[in-house]
């Protein structure tokens, strides 16, 4: 596999590996810092206060997506000084 890669591809792989190592080291340092900090507390906070809760994303209906897109396109065209028509259906001409 190594001989089938270009130098650019090898560089991208090595850069990605370096970033992964930095991220993992930062995670370990953060963990060590929190352990030391929690060890100094007189009263341990409840676990629920320490855990991050994953937010549940509400799925948008196609109509909601369309309304947001039209709003975004309308405000974008105003900023650029264009009179873009974002009507529901294109006019046959």
mmCIF file of N, CA, C and O in Angstrom:
data_model
loop_
_atom_site.group_PDB
_atom_site.id
_atom_site.type_symbol
_atom_site.label_atom_id
_atom_site.label_comp_id
_atom_site.label_asym_id
_atom_site.label_seq_id
_atom_site.Cartn_x
_atom_site.Cartn_y
_atom_site.Cartn_z
ATOM 1 N N UNK A 1 0.826 -1.189 0.000
ATOM 2 C CA UNK A 1 0.000 0.000 0.000
ATOM 3 C C UNK A 1 0.873 1.258 0.000
ATOM 4 O O UNK A 1 0.593 2.204 -0.692
ATOM 5 N N UNK A 2 1.936 1.246 0.786
ATOM 6 C CA UNK A 2 2.774 2.440 0.899
ATOM 7 C C UNK A 2 3.279 2.891 -0.473
ATOM 8 O O UNK A 2 3.260 4.067 -0.797
ATOM 9 N N UNK A 3 3.708 1.948 -1.285
ATOM 10 C CA UNK A 3 4.294 2.311 -2.575
ATOM 11 C C UNK A 3 3.248 2.763 -3.572
ATOM 12 O O UNK A 3 3.593 3.323 -4.611
ATOM 13 N N UNK A 4 1.988 2.579 -3.281
ATOM 14 C CA UNK A 4 0.933 3.002 -4.194
ATOM 15 C C UNK A 4 0.471 4.422 -3.909
ATOM 16 O O UNK A 4 -0.324 4.972 -4.652
ATOM 17 N N UNK A 5 0.984 5.044 -2.847
ATOM 18 C CA UNK A 5 0.564 6.388 -2.466
ATOM 19 C C UNK A 5 1.538 7.427 -2.994
ATOM 20 O O UNK A 5 2.737 7.174 -3.101
ATOM 21 N N UNK A 6 1.004 8.602 -3.299
ATOM 22 C CA UNK A 6 1.864 9.717 -3.693
ATOM 23 C C UNK A 6 2.414 10.382 -2.435
ATOM 24 O O UNK A 6 1.922 10.146 -1.323
ATOM 25 N N UNK A 7 3.431 11.222 -2.607
ATOM 26 C CA UNK A 7 3.991 11.933 -1.463
ATOM 27 C C UNK A 7 2.950 12.833 -0.821
ATOM 28 O O UNK A 7 2.917 12.997 0.398
ATOM 29 N N UNK A 8 2.082 13.410 -1.623
ATOM 30 C CA UNK A 8 1.026 14.274 -1.083
ATOM 31 C C UNK A 8 0.067 13.471 -0.202
ATOM 32 O O UNK A 8 -0.324 13.910 0.885
ATOM 33 N N UNK A 9 -0.326 12.282 -0.665
ATOM 34 C CA UNK A 9 -1.227 11.437 0.122
ATOM 35 C C UNK A 9 -0.568 10.998 1.422
ATOM 36 O O UNK A 9 -1.212 10.976 2.479
ATOM 37 N N UNK A 10 0.713 10.666 1.364
ATOM 38 C CA UNK A 10 1.438 10.282 2.572
ATOM 39 C C UNK A 10 1.484 11.462 3.540
ATOM 40 O O UNK A 10 1.290 11.301 4.750
ATOM 41 N N UNK A 11 1.705 12.671 3.005
ATOM 42 C CA UNK A 11 1.723 13.864 3.848
ATOM 43 C C UNK A 11 0.394 14.096 4.532
ATOM 44 O O UNK A 11 0.347 14.458 5.718
ATOM 45 N N UNK A 12 -0.702 13.883 3.812
ATOM 46 C CA UNK A 12 -2.041 14.057 4.387
ATOM 47 C C UNK A 12 -2.270 13.033 5.505
ATOM 48 O O UNK A 12 -2.790 13.362 6.569
ATOM 49 N N UNK A 13 -1.869 11.801 5.272
ATOM 50 C CA UNK A 13 -2.026 10.746 6.283
ATOM 51 C C UNK A 13 -1.210 11.077 7.533
ATOM 52 O O UNK A 13 -1.708 10.975 8.663
ATOM 53 N N UNK A 14 0.035 11.511 7.344
ATOM 54 C CA UNK A 14 0.888 11.845 8.489
ATOM 55 C C UNK A 14 0.351 13.056 9.241
ATOM 56 O O UNK A 14 0.378 13.087 10.481
ATOM 57 N N UNK A 15 -0.166 14.046 8.534
ATOM 58 C CA UNK A 15 -0.744 15.223 9.201
ATOM 59 C C UNK A 15 -1.970 14.819 10.012
ATOM 60 O O UNK A 15 -2.151 15.288 11.144
ATOM 61 N N UNK A 16 -2.794 13.937 9.456
ATOM 62 C CA UNK A 16 -3.970 13.456 10.178
ATOM 63 C C UNK A 16 -3.589 12.677 11.428
ATOM 64 O O UNK A 16 -4.207 12.839 12.486
ATOM 65 N N UNK A 17 -2.568 11.864 11.317
ATOM 66 C CA UNK A 17 -2.092 11.090 12.467
ATOM 67 C C UNK A 17 -1.542 12.027 13.546
ATOM 68 O O UNK A 17 -1.789 11.833 14.735
ATOM 69 N N UNK A 18 -0.827 13.052 13.131
ATOM 70 C CA UNK A 18 -0.290 14.031 14.081
ATOM 71 C C UNK A 18 -1.431 14.745 14.813
ATOM 72 O O UNK A 18 -1.377 14.908 16.042
ATOM 73 N N UNK A 19 -2.459 15.148 14.087
ATOM 74 C CA UNK A 19 -3.626 15.808 14.700
ATOM 75 C C UNK A 19 -4.318 14.873 15.693
ATOM 76 O O UNK A 19 -4.755 15.295 16.756
ATOM 77 N N UNK A 20 -4.429 13.581 15.335
ATOM 78 C CA UNK A 20 -5.049 12.599 16.236
ATOM 79 C C UNK A 20 -4.252 12.482 17.527
ATOM 80 O O UNK A 20 -4.814 12.465 18.629
ATOM 81 N N UNK A 21 -2.928 12.435 17.418
ATOM 82 C CA UNK A 21 -2.084 12.328 18.601
ATOM 83 C C UNK A 21 -2.217 13.561 19.491
ATOM 84 O O UNK A 21 -2.278 13.442 20.722
ATOM 85 N N UNK A 22 -2.280 14.736 18.878
ATOM 86 C CA UNK A 22 -2.454 15.968 19.655
ATOM 87 C C UNK A 22 -3.805 15.957 20.373
ATOM 88 O O UNK A 22 -3.895 16.286 21.556
ATOM 89 N N UNK A 23 -4.865 15.568 19.656
ATOM 90 C CA UNK A 23 -6.196 15.521 20.255
ATOM 91 C C UNK A 23 -6.235 14.542 21.430
ATOM 92 O O UNK A 23 -6.758 14.863 22.500
ATOM 93 N N UNK A 24 -5.646 13.354 21.252
ATOM 94 C CA UNK A 24 -5.637 12.359 22.324
ATOM 95 C C UNK A 24 -4.832 12.831 23.523
ATOM 96 O O UNK A 24 -5.230 12.624 24.669
ATOM 97 N N UNK A 25 -3.703 13.509 23.294
ATOM 98 C CA UNK A 25 -2.911 14.041 24.395
ATOM 99 C C UNK A 25 -3.703 15.102 25.151
ATOM 100 O O UNK A 25 -3.717 15.123 26.383
ATOM 101 N N UNK A 26 -4.377 15.978 24.415
ATOM 102 C CA UNK A 26 -5.189 17.006 25.063
ATOM 103 C C UNK A 26 -6.311 16.386 25.898
ATOM 104 O O UNK A 26 -6.637 16.875 26.981
ATOM 105 N N UNK A 27 -6.901 15.309 25.394
ATOM 106 C CA UNK A 27 -7.949 14.628 26.151
ATOM 107 C C UNK A 27 -7.389 14.046 27.449
ATOM 108 O O UNK A 27 -8.016 14.146 28.504
ATOM 109 N N UNK A 28 -6.194 13.447 27.373
ATOM 110 C CA UNK A 28 -5.580 12.877 28.578
ATOM 111 C C UNK A 28 -5.204 13.969 29.576
ATOM 112 O O UNK A 28 -5.391 13.808 30.784
ATOM 113 N N UNK A 29 -4.684 15.085 29.083
ATOM 114 C CA UNK A 29 -4.320 16.192 29.971
ATOM 115 C C UNK A 29 -5.564 16.778 30.632
ATOM 116 O O UNK A 29 -5.545 17.114 31.821
ATOM 117 N N UNK A 30 -6.633 16.903 29.883
ATOM 118 C CA UNK A 30 -7.888 17.414 30.435
ATOM 119 C C UNK A 30 -8.407 16.467 31.520
ATOM 120 O O UNK A 30 -8.856 16.909 32.585
ATOM 121 N N UNK A 31 -8.328 15.171 31.260
ATOM 122 C CA UNK A 31 -8.768 14.181 32.239
ATOM 123 C C UNK A 31 -7.937 14.282 33.522
ATOM 124 O O UNK A 31 -8.490 14.305 34.631
ATOM 125 N N UNK A 32 -6.626 14.373 33.376
ATOM 126 C CA UNK A 32 -5.756 14.480 34.553
ATOM 127 C C UNK A 32 -6.060 15.755 35.333
ATOM 128 O O UNK A 32 -6.105 15.744 36.571
ATOM 129 N N UNK A 33 -6.285 16.863 34.622
ATOM 130 C CA UNK A 33 -6.582 18.129 35.288
ATOM 131 C C UNK A 33 -7.884 18.022 36.074
ATOM 132 O O UNK A 33 -7.966 18.459 37.213
ATOM 133 N N UNK A 34 -8.913 17.431 35.458
ATOM 134 C CA UNK A 34 -10.202 17.305 36.138
ATOM 135 C C UNK A 34 -10.114 16.377 37.349
ATOM 136 O O UNK A 34 -10.746 16.624 38.377
ATOM 137 N N UNK A 35 -9.351 15.309 37.233
ATOM 138 C CA UNK A 35 -9.180 14.402 38.371
ATOM 139 C C UNK A 35 -8.532 15.147 39.532
ATOM 140 O O UNK A 35 -8.986 15.056 40.675
ATOM 141 N N UNK A 36 -7.484 15.906 39.240
ATOM 142 C CA UNK A 36 -6.808 16.661 40.302
ATOM 143 C C UNK A 36 -7.737 17.717 40.899
ATOM 144 O O UNK A 36 -7.778 17.913 42.116
ATOM 145 N N UNK A 37 -8.496 18.386 40.046
ATOM 146 C CA UNK A 37 -9.410 19.432 40.517
ATOM 147 C C UNK A 37 -10.524 18.814 41.382
ATOM 148 O O UNK A 37 -10.851 19.346 42.441
ATOM 149 N N UNK A 38 -11.111 17.722 40.945
ATOM 150 C CA UNK A 38 -12.186 17.077 41.710
ATOM 151 C C UNK A 38 -11.668 16.519 43.035
ATOM 152 O O UNK A 38 -12.403 16.466 44.022
ATOM 153 N N UNK A 39 -10.405 16.094 43.053
ATOM 154 C CA UNK A 39 -9.822 15.546 44.270
ATOM 155 C C UNK A 39 -9.726 16.606 45.370
ATOM 156 O O UNK A 39 -9.763 16.287 46.554
ATOM 157 N N UNK A 40 -9.642 17.862 44.978
ATOM 158 C CA UNK A 40 -9.511 18.959 45.951
ATOM 159 C C UNK A 40 -10.858 19.450 46.483
ATOM 160 O O UNK A 40 -10.891 20.238 47.424
ATOM 161 N N UNK A 41 -11.948 19.012 45.866
ATOM 162 C CA UNK A 41 -13.272 19.462 46.316
ATOM 163 C C UNK A 41 -13.642 18.794 47.633
ATOM 164 O O UNK A 41 -13.341 17.620 47.861
ATOM 165 N N UNK A 42 -14.330 19.557 48.480
ATOM 166 C CA UNK A 42 -14.798 18.979 49.745
ATOM 167 C C UNK A 42 -16.030 18.119 49.528
ATOM 168 O O UNK A 42 -16.211 17.098 50.174
ATOM 169 N N UNK A 43 -16.895 18.553 48.614
ATOM 170 C CA UNK A 43 -18.115 17.795 48.323
ATOM 171 C C UNK A 43 -18.154 17.522 46.824
ATOM 172 O O UNK A 43 -18.053 18.431 46.010
ATOM 173 N N UNK A 44 -18.294 16.259 46.488
ATOM 174 C CA UNK A 44 -18.322 15.867 45.078
ATOM 175 C C UNK A 44 -19.654 16.274 44.455
ATOM 176 O O UNK A 44 -20.711 15.963 45.004
ATOM 177 N N UNK A 45 -19.629 16.959 43.294
ATOM 178 C CA UNK A 45 -20.889 17.309 42.636
ATOM 179 C C UNK A 45 -21.555 16.049 42.067
ATOM 180 O O UNK A 45 -20.881 15.060 41.783
ATOM 181 N N UNK A 46 -22.868 16.098 41.895
ATOM 182 C CA UNK A 46 -23.558 14.935 41.315
ATOM 183 C C UNK A 46 -23.039 14.641 39.903
ATOM 184 O O UNK A 46 -22.659 15.560 39.170
ATOM 185 N N UNK A 47 -23.029 13.390 39.552
ATOM 186 C CA UNK A 47 -22.522 12.980 38.246
ATOM 187 C C UNK A 47 -23.287 13.646 37.109
ATOM 188 O O UNK A 47 -22.690 14.029 36.095
ATOM 189 N N UNK A 48 -24.594 13.822 37.274
ATOM 190 C CA UNK A 48 -25.400 14.449 36.216
ATOM 191 C C UNK A 48 -24.921 15.862 35.885
ATOM 192 O O UNK A 48 -25.043 16.306 34.755
ATOM 193 N N UNK A 49 -24.373 16.563 36.886
ATOM 194 C CA UNK A 49 -23.860 17.911 36.643
ATOM 195 C C UNK A 49 -22.552 17.881 35.858
ATOM 196 O O UNK A 49 -22.197 18.854 35.190
ATOM 197 N N UNK A 50 -21.824 16.795 35.947
ATOM 198 C CA UNK A 50 -20.538 16.684 35.269
ATOM 199 C C UNK A 50 -20.652 16.156 33.846
ATOM 200 O O UNK A 50 -19.790 16.441 33.018
ATOM 201 N N UNK A 51 -21.701 15.396 33.577
ATOM 202 C CA UNK A 51 -21.858 14.798 32.252
ATOM 203 C C UNK A 51 -22.484 15.779 31.275
ATOM 204 O O UNK A 51 -23.340 16.579 31.626
ATOM 205 N N UNK A 52 -22.051 15.697 30.032
ATOM 206 C CA UNK A 52 -22.624 16.506 28.962
ATOM 207 C C UNK A 52 -23.774 15.721 28.350
ATOM 208 O O UNK A 52 -23.623 14.546 28.001
ATOM 209 N N UNK A 53 -24.902 16.378 28.242
ATOM 210 C CA UNK A 53 -26.078 15.730 27.670
ATOM 211 C C UNK A 53 -26.113 16.015 26.174
ATOM 212 O O UNK A 53 -25.976 17.164 25.747
ATOM 213 N N UNK A 54 -26.281 14.972 25.401
ATOM 214 C CA UNK A 54 -26.366 15.135 23.952
ATOM 215 C C UNK A 54 -27.740 15.691 23.599
ATOM 216 O O UNK A 54 -28.768 15.161 24.021
ATOM 217 N N UNK A 55 -27.736 16.785 22.840
ATOM 218 C CA UNK A 55 -28.995 17.395 22.442
ATOM 219 C C UNK A 55 -29.652 16.563 21.338
ATOM 220 O O UNK A 55 -28.984 16.088 20.431
ATOM 221 N N UNK A 56 -30.950 16.389 21.465
ATOM 222 C CA UNK A 56 -31.703 15.647 20.470
ATOM 223 C C UNK A 56 -32.140 16.623 19.391
ATOM 224 O O UNK A 56 -32.772 17.635 19.680
ATOM 225 N N UNK A 57 -31.759 16.337 18.169
ATOM 226 C CA UNK A 57 -32.140 17.202 17.064
ATOM 227 C C UNK A 57 -33.534 16.828 16.577
ATOM 228 O O UNK A 57 -33.826 15.658 16.359
ATOM 229 N N UNK A 58 -34.348 17.840 16.407
ATOM 230 C CA UNK A 58 -35.691 17.619 15.895
ATOM 231 C C UNK A 58 -35.621 17.691 14.379
ATOM 232 O O UNK A 58 -35.092 18.652 13.825
ATOM 233 N N UNK A 59 -36.135 16.655 13.732
ATOM 234 C CA UNK A 59 -36.100 16.647 12.272
ATOM 235 C C UNK A 59 -37.055 17.689 11.720
ATOM 236 O O UNK A 59 -38.180 17.824 12.189
ATOM 237 N N UNK A 60 -36.591 18.409 10.706
ATOM 238 C CA UNK A 60 -37.426 19.401 10.059
ATOM 239 C C UNK A 60 -38.233 18.742 8.946
ATOM 240 O O UNK A 60 -37.759 17.828 8.273
ATOM 241 N N UNK A 61 -39.433 19.252 8.762
ATOM 242 C CA UNK A 61 -40.245 18.790 7.645
ATOM 243 C C UNK A 61 -39.710 19.451 6.378
ATOM 244 O O UNK A 61 -39.032 20.483 6.436
ATOM 245 N N UNK A 62 -40.015 18.889 5.221
ATOM 246 C CA UNK A 62 -39.586 19.526 3.967
ATOM 247 C C UNK A 62 -40.078 20.973 3.855
ATOM 248 O O UNK A 62 -39.369 21.829 3.337
ATOM 249 N N UNK A 63 -41.277 21.250 4.371
ATOM 250 C CA UNK A 63 -41.817 22.610 4.309
ATOM 251 C C UNK A 63 -40.983 23.570 5.165
ATOM 252 O O UNK A 63 -40.732 24.709 4.778
ATOM 253 N N UNK A 64 -40.553 23.097 6.349
ATOM 254 C CA UNK A 64 -39.717 23.930 7.213
ATOM 255 C C UNK A 64 -38.359 24.202 6.575
ATOM 256 O O UNK A 64 -37.849 25.318 6.624
ATOM 257 N N UNK A 65 -37.792 23.172 5.950
ATOM 258 C CA UNK A 65 -36.513 23.334 5.270
ATOM 259 C C UNK A 65 -36.647 24.351 4.141
ATOM 260 O O UNK A 65 -35.802 25.229 3.971
ATOM 261 N N UNK A 66 -37.728 24.245 3.384
ATOM 262 C CA UNK A 66 -37.957 25.180 2.281
ATOM 263 C C UNK A 66 -38.126 26.609 2.795
ATOM 264 O O UNK A 66 -37.561 27.552 2.235
ATOM 265 N N UNK A 67 -38.864 26.782 3.896
ATOM 266 C CA UNK A 67 -39.086 28.114 4.453
ATOM 267 C C UNK A 67 -37.761 28.725 4.932
ATOM 268 O O UNK A 67 -37.483 29.904 4.674
ATOM 269 N N UNK A 68 -36.930 27.938 5.579
ATOM 270 C CA UNK A 68 -35.640 28.433 6.047
ATOM 271 C C UNK A 68 -34.750 28.800 4.864
ATOM 272 O O UNK A 68 -34.095 29.846 4.852
ATOM 273 N N UNK A 69 -34.747 27.959 3.842
ATOM 274 C CA UNK A 69 -33.935 28.224 2.657
ATOM 275 C C UNK A 69 -34.389 29.496 1.951
ATOM 276 O O UNK A 69 -33.574 30.328 1.565
ATOM 277 N N UNK A 70 -35.708 29.666 1.799
ATOM 278 C CA UNK A 70 -36.225 30.874 1.150
ATOM 279 C C UNK A 70 -35.867 32.120 1.963
ATOM 280 O O UNK A 70 -35.476 33.144 1.407
ATOM 281 N N UNK A 71 -35.976 32.021 3.269
ATOM 282 C CA UNK A 71 -35.629 33.144 4.137
ATOM 283 C C UNK A 71 -34.147 33.486 3.990
ATOM 284 O O UNK A 71 -33.766 34.651 3.871
ATOM 285 N N UNK A 72 -33.319 32.458 3.979
ATOM 286 C CA UNK A 72 -31.878 32.671 3.842
ATOM 287 C C UNK A 72 -31.549 33.287 2.490
ATOM 288 O O UNK A 72 -30.771 34.245 2.404
ATOM 289 N N UNK A 73 -32.146 32.753 1.426
ATOM 290 C CA UNK A 73 -31.887 33.293 0.085
ATOM 291 C C UNK A 73 -32.385 34.726 -0.039
ATOM 292 O O UNK A 73 -31.734 35.567 -0.654
ATOM 293 N N UNK A 74 -33.551 35.013 0.555
ATOM 294 C CA UNK A 74 -34.101 36.360 0.494
ATOM 295 C C UNK A 74 -33.217 37.360 1.211
ATOM 296 O O UNK A 74 -32.928 38.445 0.688
ATOM 297 N N UNK A 75 -32.740 37.014 2.400
ATOM 298 C CA UNK A 75 -31.883 37.943 3.146
ATOM 299 C C UNK A 75 -30.528 38.080 2.471
ATOM 300 O O UNK A 75 -29.924 39.143 2.481
ATOM 301 N N UNK A 76 -30.063 37.030 1.844
ATOM 302 C CA UNK A 76 -28.770 37.074 1.152
ATOM 303 C C UNK A 76 -28.845 37.968 -0.076
ATOM 304 O O UNK A 76 -27.924 38.742 -0.339
ATOM 305 N N UNK A 77 -29.945 37.881 -0.799
ATOM 306 C CA UNK A 77 -30.074 38.712 -2.001
ATOM 307 C C UNK A 77 -30.215 40.182 -1.634
ATOM 308 O O UNK A 77 -29.743 41.051 -2.348
ATOM 309 N N UNK A 78 -30.856 40.484 -0.501
ATOM 310 C CA UNK A 78 -30.981 41.877 -0.051
ATOM 311 C C UNK A 78 -29.616 42.453 0.299
ATOM 312 O O UNK A 78 -29.321 43.601 0.000
ATOM 313 N N UNK A 79 -28.768 41.646 0.936
ATOM 314 C CA UNK A 79 -27.432 42.105 1.308
ATOM 315 C C UNK A 79 -26.591 42.389 0.072
ATOM 316 O O UNK A 79 -25.773 43.284 0.071
ATOM 317 N N UNK A 80 -26.806 41.618 -0.985
ATOM 318 C CA UNK A 80 -26.015 41.781 -2.200
ATOM 319 C C UNK A 80 -26.654 42.778 -3.157
ATOM 320 O O UNK A 80 -26.117 43.044 -4.218
ATOM 321 N N UNK A 81 -27.809 43.323 -2.787
ATOM 322 C CA UNK A 81 -28.463 44.330 -3.604
ATOM 323 C C UNK A 81 -29.157 43.780 -4.839
ATOM 324 O O UNK A 81 -29.374 44.484 -5.809
ATOM 325 N N UNK A 82 -29.487 42.519 -4.804
ATOM 326 C CA UNK A 82 -30.184 41.914 -5.946
ATOM 327 C C UNK A 82 -31.641 41.704 -5.600
ATOM 328 O O UNK A 82 -31.992 41.430 -4.469
ATOM 329 N N UNK A 83 -32.461 41.776 -6.588
ATOM 330 C CA UNK A 83 -33.882 41.508 -6.393
ATOM 331 C C UNK A 83 -34.212 40.102 -6.848
ATOM 332 O O UNK A 83 -34.881 39.916 -7.845
ATOM 333 N N UNK A 84 -33.740 39.113 -6.143
ATOM 334 C CA UNK A 84 -33.949 37.711 -6.517
ATOM 335 C C UNK A 84 -35.346 37.284 -6.116
ATOM 336 O O UNK A 84 -35.780 37.479 -4.991
ATOM 337 N N UNK A 85 -36.039 36.654 -7.056
ATOM 338 C CA UNK A 85 -37.390 36.167 -6.798
ATOM 339 C C UNK A 85 -37.281 34.753 -6.244
ATOM 340 O O UNK A 85 -36.768 33.856 -6.893
ATOM 341 N N UNK A 86 -37.781 34.567 -5.041
ATOM 342 C CA UNK A 86 -37.754 33.239 -4.422
ATOM 343 C C UNK A 86 -39.175 32.699 -4.288
ATOM 344 O O UNK A 86 -39.531 32.101 -3.300
ATOM 345 N N UNK A 87 -39.958 32.873 -5.325
ATOM 346 C CA UNK A 87 -41.359 32.426 -5.288
ATOM 347 C C UNK A 87 -41.424 30.907 -5.306
ATOM 348 O O UNK A 87 -40.438 30.243 -5.612
ATOM 349 N N UNK A 88 -42.593 30.396 -4.983
ATOM 350 C CA UNK A 88 -42.763 28.948 -4.817
ATOM 351 C C UNK A 88 -42.550 28.175 -6.120
ATOM 352 O O UNK A 88 -42.055 27.074 -6.107
ATOM 353 N N UNK A 89 -42.950 28.732 -7.263
ATOM 354 C CA UNK A 89 -42.774 27.997 -8.510
ATOM 355 C C UNK A 89 -42.267 28.937 -9.600
ATOM 356 O O UNK A 89 -42.685 30.104 -9.666
ATOM 357 N N UNK A 90 -41.385 28.449 -10.461
ATOM 358 C CA UNK A 90 -40.871 29.285 -11.536
ATOM 359 C C UNK A 90 -41.985 29.568 -12.550
ATOM 360 O O UNK A 90 -42.838 28.722 -12.810
ATOM 361 N N UNK A 91 -41.987 30.768 -13.092
ATOM 362 C CA UNK A 91 -43.007 31.145 -14.057
ATOM 363 C C UNK A 91 -42.609 30.651 -15.449
ATOM 364 O O UNK A 91 -41.479 30.821 -15.878
ATOM 365 N N UNK A 92 -43.548 30.011 -16.089
ATOM 366 C CA UNK A 92 -43.304 29.534 -17.434
ATOM 367 C C UNK A 92 -43.402 30.720 -18.397
ATOM 368 O O UNK A 92 -44.272 31.547 -18.298
ATOM 369 N N UNK A 93 -42.489 30.796 -19.311
ATOM 370 C CA UNK A 93 -42.513 31.964 -20.145
ATOM 371 C C UNK A 93 -42.315 31.650 -21.520
ATOM 372 O O UNK A 93 -42.300 32.083 -22.526
#
